mmCIF file of C-alpha atoms in Angstrom:
data_model
loop_
_atom_site.group_PDB
_atom_site.id
_atom_site.type_symbol
_atom_site.label_atom_id
_atom_site.label_comp_id
_atom_site.label_asym_id
_atom_site.label_seq_id
_atom_site.Cartn_x
_atom_site.Cartn_y
_atom_site.Cartn_z
ATOM 1 C CA UNK A 348 20.678 -28.428 16.133
ATOM 2 C CA UNK A 349 23.669 -29.250 13.988
ATOM 3 C CA UNK A 350 26.799 -30.442 15.796
ATOM 4 C CA UNK A 351 28.941 -28.916 13.059
ATOM 5 C CA UNK A 352 30.716 -25.665 13.818
ATOM 6 C CA UNK A 353 29.132 -23.349 11.271
ATOM 7 C CA UNK A 354 30.132 -19.943 9.994
ATOM 8 C CA UNK A 355 27.694 -17.855 7.940
ATOM 9 C CA UNK A 356 28.832 -15.087 5.609
ATOM 10 C CA UNK A 357 26.223 -12.491 4.651
ATOM 11 C CA UNK A 358 27.278 -10.550 1.553
ATOM 12 C CA UNK A 359 25.855 -7.451 -0.127
ATOM 13 C CA UNK A 360 27.072 -5.367 -3.054
ATOM 14 C CA UNK A 361 29.288 -2.803 -1.335
ATOM 15 C CA UNK A 362 29.926 0.866 -0.825
ATOM 16 C CA UNK A 363 32.791 3.362 -1.031
ATOM 17 C CA UNK A 364 34.692 3.913 2.219
ATOM 18 C CA UNK A 365 33.690 7.574 2.054
ATOM 19 C CA UNK A 366 32.054 10.022 -0.370
ATOM 20 C CA UNK A 367 35.449 11.465 -1.287
ATOM 21 C CA UNK A 368 36.136 11.374 -5.019
ATOM 22 C CA UNK A 369 39.212 9.159 -4.621
ATOM 23 C CA UNK A 370 37.274 6.576 -2.617
ATOM 24 C CA UNK A 371 34.346 6.604 -5.028
ATOM 25 C CA UNK A 372 36.706 6.161 -7.999
ATOM 26 C CA UNK A 373 38.413 3.256 -6.224
ATOM 27 C CA UNK A 374 35.044 1.625 -5.585
ATOM 28 C CA UNK A 375 33.876 2.119 -9.177
ATOM 29 C CA UNK A 376 37.088 0.626 -10.528
ATOM 30 C CA UNK A 377 36.718 -2.494 -8.402
ATOM 31 C CA UNK A 378 33.009 -2.837 -9.145
ATOM 32 C CA UNK A 379 33.036 -2.176 -12.876
ATOM 33 C CA UNK A 380 36.205 -4.162 -13.594
ATOM 34 C CA UNK A 381 34.364 -7.307 -12.525
ATOM 35 C CA UNK A 382 33.975 -9.348 -15.754
ATOM 36 C CA UNK A 383 30.548 -10.490 -14.586
ATOM 37 C CA UNK A 384 29.420 -6.846 -14.369
ATOM 38 C CA UNK A 385 30.884 -5.516 -17.623
ATOM 39 C CA UNK A 386 31.250 -8.636 -19.735
ATOM 40 C CA UNK A 387 33.370 -7.375 -22.613
ATOM 41 C CA UNK A 388 36.940 -7.918 -23.782
ATOM 42 C CA UNK A 389 39.207 -7.505 -20.697
ATOM 43 C CA UNK A 390 41.436 -4.902 -22.342
ATOM 44 C CA UNK A 391 38.435 -2.906 -23.539
ATOM 45 C CA UNK A 392 36.866 -3.143 -20.075
ATOM 46 C CA UNK A 393 39.996 -1.775 -18.390
ATOM 47 C CA UNK A 394 40.173 1.111 -20.835
ATOM 48 C CA UNK A 395 36.466 1.905 -20.426
ATOM 49 C CA UNK A 396 36.477 1.698 -16.637
ATOM 50 C CA UNK A 397 39.877 3.107 -15.720
ATOM 51 C CA UNK A 398 40.196 5.760 -18.402
ATOM 52 C CA UNK A 399 36.604 6.790 -19.053
ATOM 53 C CA UNK A 400 33.916 5.712 -16.589
ATOM 54 C CA UNK A 401 35.697 6.075 -13.233
ATOM 55 C CA UNK A 402 37.327 9.455 -14.055
ATOM 56 C CA UNK A 403 34.111 10.962 -15.452
ATOM 57 C CA UNK A 404 31.497 9.351 -13.192
ATOM 58 C CA UNK A 405 33.624 9.491 -10.046
ATOM 59 C CA UNK A 406 33.093 13.197 -9.226
ATOM 60 C CA UNK A 407 29.376 13.024 -10.105
ATOM 61 C CA UNK A 408 28.843 9.848 -8.085
ATOM 62 C CA UNK A 409 30.786 11.367 -5.187
ATOM 63 C CA UNK A 410 28.189 14.151 -4.953
ATOM 64 C CA UNK A 411 25.437 11.543 -4.759
ATOM 65 C CA UNK A 412 27.294 9.531 -2.137
ATOM 66 C CA UNK A 413 27.830 12.707 -0.130
ATOM 67 C CA UNK A 414 24.043 13.093 0.065
ATOM 68 C CA UNK A 415 23.694 9.415 0.956
ATOM 69 C CA UNK A 416 26.309 9.514 3.714
ATOM 70 C CA UNK A 417 24.633 12.630 5.113
ATOM 71 C CA UNK A 418 21.336 10.762 5.294
ATOM 72 C CA UNK A 419 23.232 7.912 6.965
ATOM 73 C CA UNK A 420 24.696 10.320 9.545
ATOM 74 C CA UNK A 421 28.229 10.021 8.214
ATOM 75 C CA UNK A 422 28.075 6.381 7.161
ATOM 76 C CA UNK A 423 26.776 4.345 4.257
ATOM 77 C CA UNK A 424 23.189 3.195 5.012
ATOM 78 C CA UNK A 425 23.916 -0.069 3.198
ATOM 79 C CA UNK A 426 26.813 -0.849 5.532
ATOM 80 C CA UNK A 427 24.960 0.297 8.641
ATOM 81 C CA UNK A 428 21.953 -1.873 7.838
ATOM 82 C CA UNK A 429 24.253 -4.791 7.067
ATOM 83 C CA UNK A 430 26.095 -4.530 10.384
ATOM 84 C CA UNK A 431 22.830 -4.227 12.314
ATOM 85 C CA UNK A 432 21.328 -7.192 10.467
ATOM 86 C CA UNK A 433 24.419 -9.302 11.186
ATOM 87 C CA UNK A 434 24.210 -8.461 14.883
ATOM 88 C CA UNK A 435 20.497 -9.304 15.067
ATOM 89 C CA UNK A 436 20.912 -12.617 13.253
ATOM 90 C CA UNK A 437 23.753 -13.483 15.639
ATOM 91 C CA UNK A 438 21.536 -12.749 18.617
ATOM 92 C CA UNK A 439 18.689 -14.848 17.235
ATOM 93 C CA UNK A 440 20.969 -17.794 16.411
ATOM 94 C CA UNK A 441 22.076 -18.192 20.043
ATOM 95 C CA UNK A 442 25.369 -19.796 19.061
ATOM 96 C CA UNK A 443 23.832 -22.177 16.501
ATOM 97 C CA UNK A 444 26.216 -20.526 14.048
ATOM 98 C CA UNK A 445 28.520 -17.512 13.855
ATOM 99 C CA UNK A 446 27.529 -14.690 11.515
ATOM 100 C CA UNK A 447 29.881 -12.471 9.530
ATOM 101 C CA UNK A 448 29.353 -9.640 7.035
ATOM 102 C CA UNK A 449 31.318 -8.816 3.894
ATOM 103 C CA UNK A 450 30.846 -6.707 0.799
ATOM 104 C CA UNK A 451 31.536 -7.928 -2.725
ATOM 105 C CA UNK A 452 33.231 -4.596 -3.454
ATOM 106 C CA UNK A 453 34.811 -2.330 -0.884
ATOM 107 C CA UNK A 454 34.954 -3.037 2.849
ATOM 108 C CA UNK A 455 34.645 -5.213 4.809
ATOM 109 C CA UNK A 456 36.183 -7.177 1.946
ATOM 110 C CA UNK A 457 35.500 -10.821 1.188
ATOM 111 C CA UNK A 458 39.243 -11.523 1.306
ATOM 112 C CA UNK A 459 39.655 -10.189 4.850
ATOM 113 C CA UNK A 460 36.452 -11.643 6.283
ATOM 114 C CA UNK A 461 37.009 -15.089 4.783
ATOM 115 C CA UNK A 462 40.590 -14.996 6.121
ATOM 116 C CA UNK A 463 39.142 -14.412 9.608
ATOM 117 C CA UNK A 464 36.616 -17.201 9.108
ATOM 118 C CA UNK A 465 39.389 -19.585 8.042
ATOM 119 C CA UNK A 466 41.090 -19.095 11.418
ATOM 120 C CA UNK A 467 37.863 -20.155 13.158
ATOM 121 C CA UNK A 468 38.263 -23.620 11.614
ATOM 122 C CA UNK A 469 34.598 -24.111 10.749
ATOM 123 C CA UNK A 470 33.231 -27.509 9.741
ATOM 124 C CA UNK A 471 31.007 -25.749 7.244
ATOM 125 C CA UNK A 472 30.692 -22.257 5.810
ATOM 126 C CA UNK A 473 27.369 -21.028 4.474
ATOM 127 C CA UNK A 474 27.615 -18.131 2.028
ATOM 128 C CA UNK A 475 24.467 -16.024 1.800
ATOM 129 C CA UNK A 476 24.386 -13.437 -1.030
ATOM 130 C CA UNK A 477 21.635 -11.006 -0.036
ATOM 131 C CA UNK A 478 20.011 -10.936 -3.472
ATOM 132 C CA UNK A 479 16.453 -12.292 -3.795
ATOM 133 C CA UNK A 480 16.821 -12.857 -7.552
ATOM 134 C CA UNK A 481 19.837 -14.578 -9.104
ATOM 135 C CA UNK A 482 21.993 -12.655 -11.580
ATOM 136 C CA UNK A 483 25.480 -13.455 -12.803
ATOM 137 C CA UNK A 484 26.599 -9.931 -11.846
ATOM 138 C CA UNK A 485 25.468 -10.390 -8.221
ATOM 139 C CA UNK A 486 25.067 -13.899 -6.793
ATOM 140 C CA UNK A 487 27.190 -15.356 -9.588
ATOM 141 C CA UNK A 488 30.011 -12.902 -8.941
ATOM 142 C CA UNK A 489 29.957 -13.539 -5.187
ATOM 143 C CA UNK A 490 30.000 -17.301 -5.682
ATOM 144 C CA UNK A 491 32.900 -17.131 -8.110
ATOM 145 C CA UNK A 492 34.978 -14.897 -5.845
ATOM 146 C CA UNK A 493 34.246 -16.976 -2.739
ATOM 147 C CA UNK A 494 35.372 -20.144 -4.499
ATOM 148 C CA UNK A 495 38.490 -18.416 -5.853
ATOM 149 C CA UNK A 496 39.471 -17.370 -2.334
ATOM 150 C CA UNK A 497 38.588 -20.631 -0.569
ATOM 151 C CA UNK A 498 40.146 -22.820 -3.265
ATOM 152 C CA UNK A 499 43.569 -21.549 -2.171
ATOM 153 C CA UNK A 500 43.097 -22.914 1.348
ATOM 154 C CA UNK A 501 44.863 -26.200 2.044
ATOM 155 C CA UNK A 502 42.001 -27.468 4.228
ATOM 156 C CA UNK A 503 38.641 -26.638 2.659
ATOM 157 C CA UNK A 504 35.522 -27.067 4.844
ATOM 158 C CA UNK A 505 32.082 -27.946 3.543
ATOM 159 C CA UNK A 506 30.766 -24.983 1.558
ATOM 160 C CA UNK A 507 27.125 -24.168 0.925
ATOM 161 C CA UNK A 508 25.713 -21.314 -1.160
ATOM 162 C CA UNK A 509 22.252 -19.971 -0.432
ATOM 163 C CA UNK A 510 20.706 -19.214 -3.796
ATOM 164 C CA UNK A 511 17.871 -16.936 -4.789
ATOM 165 C CA UNK A 512 14.891 -16.601 -2.474
ATOM 166 C CA UNK A 513 12.512 -14.392 -4.486
ATOM 167 C CA UNK A 514 9.637 -16.861 -3.964
ATOM 168 C CA UNK A 515 10.308 -17.598 -0.271
ATOM 169 C CA UNK A 516 7.091 -16.750 1.592
ATOM 170 C CA UNK A 517 9.084 -15.386 4.542
ATOM 171 C CA UNK A 518 10.890 -12.843 2.359
ATOM 172 C CA UNK A 519 7.629 -11.909 0.615
ATOM 173 C CA UNK A 520 5.922 -11.454 3.983
ATOM 174 C CA UNK A 521 8.649 -9.013 5.033
ATOM 175 C CA UNK A 522 8.026 -6.937 1.889
ATOM 176 C CA UNK A 523 4.306 -7.026 2.648
ATOM 177 C CA UNK A 524 5.038 -5.754 6.162
ATOM 178 C CA UNK A 525 6.779 -2.699 4.699
ATOM 179 C CA UNK A 526 3.655 -1.913 2.675
ATOM 180 C CA UNK A 527 1.483 -1.712 5.776
ATOM 181 C CA UNK A 528 2.480 1.922 6.265
ATOM 182 C CA UNK A 529 0.822 2.849 2.963
ATOM 183 C CA UNK A 530 -2.790 2.906 1.796
ATOM 184 C CA UNK A 531 -2.382 1.080 -1.508
ATOM 185 C CA UNK A 532 -5.850 2.095 -2.661
ATOM 186 C CA UNK A 533 -4.876 5.771 -2.487
ATOM 187 C CA UNK A 534 -2.323 5.370 -5.324
ATOM 188 C CA UNK A 535 -3.090 5.551 -9.019
ATOM 189 C CA UNK A 536 -0.450 2.956 -9.834
ATOM 190 C CA UNK A 537 2.168 0.756 -8.169
ATOM 191 C CA UNK A 538 5.633 0.029 -9.557
ATOM 192 C CA UNK A 539 7.873 -2.885 -8.692
ATOM 193 C CA UNK A 540 11.236 -1.452 -9.739
ATOM 194 C CA UNK A 541 14.256 -3.742 -9.992
ATOM 195 C CA UNK A 542 17.898 -3.006 -10.671
ATOM 196 C CA UNK A 543 18.553 -3.333 -14.387
ATOM 197 C CA UNK A 544 21.148 -5.431 -16.186
ATOM 198 C CA UNK A 545 22.070 -5.604 -19.894
ATOM 199 C CA UNK A 546 19.840 -7.824 -22.013
ATOM 200 C CA UNK A 547 22.872 -9.833 -23.076
ATOM 201 C CA UNK A 548 23.322 -10.978 -19.453
ATOM 202 C CA UNK A 549 19.996 -12.805 -19.424
ATOM 203 C CA UNK A 550 20.476 -14.071 -22.977
ATOM 204 C CA UNK A 551 23.539 -15.982 -21.736
ATOM 205 C CA UNK A 552 21.427 -17.902 -19.220
ATOM 206 C CA UNK A 553 19.767 -20.077 -21.844
ATOM 207 C CA UNK A 554 21.499 -23.274 -22.825
ATOM 208 C CA UNK A 555 19.352 -23.688 -25.942
ATOM 209 C CA UNK A 556 21.033 -20.670 -27.555
ATOM 210 C CA UNK A 557 17.777 -18.742 -27.871
ATOM 211 C CA UNK A 558 17.515 -15.215 -26.402
ATOM 212 C CA UNK A 559 15.564 -14.365 -23.288
ATOM 213 C CA UNK A 560 12.708 -12.869 -25.333
ATOM 214 C CA UNK A 561 11.845 -16.360 -26.624
ATOM 215 C CA UNK A 562 11.213 -17.833 -23.154
ATOM 216 C CA UNK A 563 8.032 -16.139 -21.840
ATOM 217 C CA UNK A 564 9.931 -14.553 -18.947
ATOM 218 C CA UNK A 565 7.205 -11.964 -18.312
ATOM 219 C CA UNK A 566 4.594 -14.685 -17.832
ATOM 220 C CA UNK A 567 6.114 -17.553 -15.868
ATOM 221 C CA UNK A 568 9.138 -19.045 -14.157
ATOM 222 C CA UNK A 569 9.863 -22.560 -15.409
ATOM 223 C CA UNK A 570 12.721 -25.058 -15.621
ATOM 224 C CA UNK A 571 14.378 -23.220 -18.522
ATOM 225 C CA UNK A 572 14.265 -19.662 -17.152
ATOM 226 C CA UNK A 573 14.492 -20.318 -13.396
ATOM 227 C CA UNK A 574 17.907 -18.599 -13.252
ATOM 228 C CA UNK A 575 16.923 -15.760 -15.566
ATOM 229 C CA UNK A 576 16.936 -12.510 -13.625
ATOM 230 C CA UNK A 577 14.171 -11.040 -15.766
ATOM 231 C CA UNK A 578 11.917 -14.055 -15.228
ATOM 232 C CA UNK A 579 12.376 -14.087 -11.463
ATOM 233 C CA UNK A 580 11.822 -10.323 -11.197
ATOM 234 C CA UNK A 581 8.503 -10.654 -12.985
ATOM 235 C CA UNK A 582 7.831 -13.689 -10.801
ATOM 236 C CA UNK A 583 8.517 -11.656 -7.667
ATOM 237 C CA UNK A 584 6.048 -9.017 -8.836
ATOM 238 C CA UNK A 585 3.340 -11.628 -9.400
ATOM 239 C CA UNK A 586 3.892 -13.115 -5.925
ATOM 240 C CA UNK A 587 3.739 -9.682 -4.293
ATOM 241 C CA UNK A 588 0.706 -8.637 -6.324
ATOM 242 C CA UNK A 589 -1.123 -11.732 -5.112
ATOM 243 C CA UNK A 590 -0.148 -11.139 -1.483
ATOM 244 C CA UNK A 591 -1.085 -7.448 -1.710
ATOM 245 C CA UNK A 592 -4.305 -8.285 -3.585
ATOM 246 C CA UNK A 593 -3.452 -6.155 -6.602
ATOM 247 C CA UNK A 594 -5.145 -6.551 -9.939
ATOM 248 C CA UNK A 595 -2.964 -6.878 -13.042
ATOM 249 C CA UNK A 596 -3.779 -3.375 -14.262
ATOM 250 C CA UNK A 597 -2.825 -1.827 -10.913
ATOM 251 C CA UNK A 598 0.902 -2.509 -11.117
ATOM 252 C CA UNK A 599 3.906 -2.689 -13.444
ATOM 253 C CA UNK A 600 7.348 -4.307 -13.333
ATOM 254 C CA UNK A 601 10.217 -2.015 -14.371
ATOM 255 C CA UNK A 602 14.019 -1.835 -14.338
ATOM 256 C CA UNK A 603 16.292 1.028 -13.303
ATOM 257 C CA UNK A 604 19.960 2.113 -13.132
ATOM 258 C CA UNK A 605 21.014 1.383 -16.703
ATOM 259 C CA UNK A 606 24.492 2.336 -17.918
ATOM 260 C CA UNK A 607 25.763 2.804 -21.454
ATOM 261 C CA UNK A 608 24.058 2.612 -24.827
ATOM 262 C CA UNK A 609 23.428 -1.113 -25.132
ATOM 263 C CA UNK A 610 19.851 -2.279 -24.426
ATOM 264 C CA UNK A 611 19.078 -3.133 -20.821
ATOM 265 C CA UNK A 612 16.055 -4.931 -19.405
ATOM 266 C CA UNK A 613 12.820 -3.111 -20.124
ATOM 267 C CA UNK A 614 10.497 -1.433 -19.409
ATOM 268 C CA UNK A 615 12.682 1.272 -17.874
ATOM 269 C CA UNK A 616 11.558 2.753 -14.559
ATOM 270 C CA UNK A 617 12.242 6.393 -15.478
ATOM 271 C CA UNK A 618 10.431 6.114 -18.814
ATOM 272 C CA UNK A 619 7.470 4.419 -17.126
ATOM 273 C CA UNK A 620 7.293 7.133 -14.456
ATOM 274 C CA UNK A 621 7.293 9.730 -17.237
ATOM 275 C CA UNK A 622 4.431 7.972 -19.034
ATOM 276 C CA UNK A 623 2.378 7.645 -15.853
ATOM 277 C CA UNK A 624 2.698 11.370 -15.222
ATOM 278 C CA UNK A 625 1.658 12.191 -18.779
ATOM 279 C CA UNK A 626 -1.368 9.904 -18.407
ATOM 280 C CA UNK A 627 -2.615 12.109 -15.588
ATOM 281 C CA UNK A 628 -1.719 9.881 -12.672
ATOM 282 C CA UNK A 629 -0.966 11.890 -9.537
ATOM 283 C CA UNK A 630 0.203 9.356 -6.963
ATOM 284 C CA UNK A 631 2.531 6.413 -7.550
ATOM 285 C CA UNK A 632 3.960 3.964 -5.023
ATOM 286 C CA UNK A 633 7.283 2.225 -5.719
ATOM 287 C CA UNK A 634 8.604 -1.038 -4.284
ATOM 288 C CA UNK A 635 12.249 -2.080 -4.828
ATOM 289 C CA UNK A 636 12.121 -5.856 -4.264
ATOM 290 C CA UNK A 637 15.640 -6.545 -5.592
ATOM 291 C CA UNK A 638 17.189 -4.439 -2.814
ATOM 292 C CA UNK A 639 17.068 -5.840 0.721
ATOM 293 C CA UNK A 640 18.673 -2.634 2.048
ATOM 294 C CA UNK A 641 18.114 0.959 1.021
ATOM 295 C CA UNK A 642 21.024 2.457 -0.865
ATOM 296 C CA UNK A 643 21.892 4.952 -3.589
ATOM 297 C CA UNK A 644 19.524 3.298 -6.072
ATOM 298 C CA UNK A 645 16.504 3.539 -3.782
ATOM 299 C CA UNK A 646 17.054 6.541 -1.529
ATOM 300 C CA UNK A 647 18.277 8.884 -4.276
ATOM 301 C CA UNK A 648 17.455 7.371 -7.658
ATOM 302 C CA UNK A 649 13.827 6.566 -6.863
ATOM 303 C CA UNK A 650 12.973 9.107 -4.178
ATOM 304 C CA UNK A 651 14.724 12.067 -5.820
ATOM 305 C CA UNK A 652 15.435 11.515 -9.523
ATOM 306 C CA UNK A 653 12.232 9.680 -10.398
ATOM 307 C CA UNK A 654 10.186 11.975 -8.177
ATOM 308 C CA UNK A 655 11.483 14.910 -10.245
ATOM 309 C CA UNK A 656 10.648 13.112 -13.501
ATOM 310 C CA UNK A 657 7.146 12.408 -12.223
ATOM 311 C CA UNK A 658 6.542 16.029 -11.227
ATOM 312 C CA UNK A 659 7.938 17.356 -14.519
ATOM 313 C CA UNK A 660 5.358 15.284 -16.373
ATOM 314 C CA UNK A 661 2.303 16.215 -14.323
ATOM 315 C CA UNK A 662 2.486 13.884 -11.347
ATOM 316 C CA UNK A 663 2.338 14.950 -7.698
ATOM 317 C CA UNK A 664 3.767 12.351 -5.344
ATOM 318 C CA UNK A 665 5.974 9.314 -5.886
ATOM 319 C CA UNK A 666 6.448 7.384 -2.643
ATOM 320 C CA UNK A 667 9.074 4.719 -1.959
ATOM 321 C CA UNK A 668 8.315 1.702 0.211
ATOM 322 C CA UNK A 669 11.339 1.153 2.499
ATOM 323 C CA UNK A 670 13.508 -1.890 1.901
ATOM 324 C CA UNK A 671 13.822 -4.657 4.495
ATOM 325 C CA UNK A 672 16.957 -3.011 5.933
ATOM 326 C CA UNK A 673 17.658 -4.222 9.488
ATOM 327 C CA UNK A 674 14.070 -4.940 10.530
ATOM 328 C CA UNK A 675 13.471 -7.591 13.172
ATOM 329 C CA UNK A 676 11.204 -9.538 10.827
ATOM 330 C CA UNK A 677 13.898 -9.588 8.147
ATOM 331 C CA UNK A 678 16.525 -10.745 10.649
ATOM 332 C CA UNK A 679 14.234 -13.618 11.638
ATOM 333 C CA UNK A 680 13.675 -14.426 7.964
ATOM 334 C CA UNK A 681 17.431 -14.538 7.301
ATOM 335 C CA UNK A 682 17.895 -16.784 10.345
ATOM 336 C CA UNK A 683 15.185 -19.176 9.168
ATOM 337 C CA UNK A 684 16.615 -19.379 5.636
ATOM 338 C CA UNK A 685 20.056 -20.165 7.100
ATOM 339 C CA UNK A 686 18.508 -22.831 9.322
ATOM 340 C CA UNK A 687 17.122 -24.531 6.224
ATOM 341 C CA UNK A 688 20.682 -24.977 4.965
ATOM 342 C CA UNK A 689 22.001 -26.252 8.282
#
């Protein structure tokens, strides 16, 4: 056991404080004004987000969040799962370290939680972005903001960042555990659906100046593409397919939640679901391995929107495998990963 006084900060994406339009607009403005999320000219980004996207998408998104908060019994499922996970990890750690929770956008904010952690005078702080696959818009954004906040402290403790864990056997085993409630052989096809990002985001990863498409990201993870979100998503699918004993023709890797007209990572989940329905497939099972907690993108986008697309094109049932959420096995996995860094 380490003799250092250690504080651990678990961080997920975030959620509006409520499904009210004003709170959703506030959340969208904070989220989409992040230069690592919308990486365009700052003035153009402010105009797009503050004058176009937030005002127009706010009311529509508020309706979706209202459904989500209803499912969560008046609270955001993402926040509820995060709080429960934090409590369970704390219980497992038995004072080996102190665990805190923050959201990159919204509350509890990174500013407030890190301010509390500063007063605890830790010898080391371990920051754990809860994203299995690295992306600049997720883990990169959290890392940048954490350093910006901590760099203003006069006394800076030892800081460690837990990076991507898409190939960690403990994480993969937790995903496998969620699949045990489903008869995989009863489905015509299986989708591993990941959150999408613009193609230009992964193009920026490569130091050789060549675009992502020139680096075999669908086939392997190597020293050049190890921080490419597309490569690690496809890598996650291959690991899970092996663990679940799936043949190559039984599954596909897809990307969802695109925004705007610029090309995002493909193939798109909704277009793939449409094609599967038109091919005569009746039952499809969907995993969401980029999300460790169920949220708007899984509970509503997959289970409702893509289910409707599937039915409209001849399919019958599209089932969603639950995310890791606040499961005991996931809490133990998080604890073990933290231990590796201590």
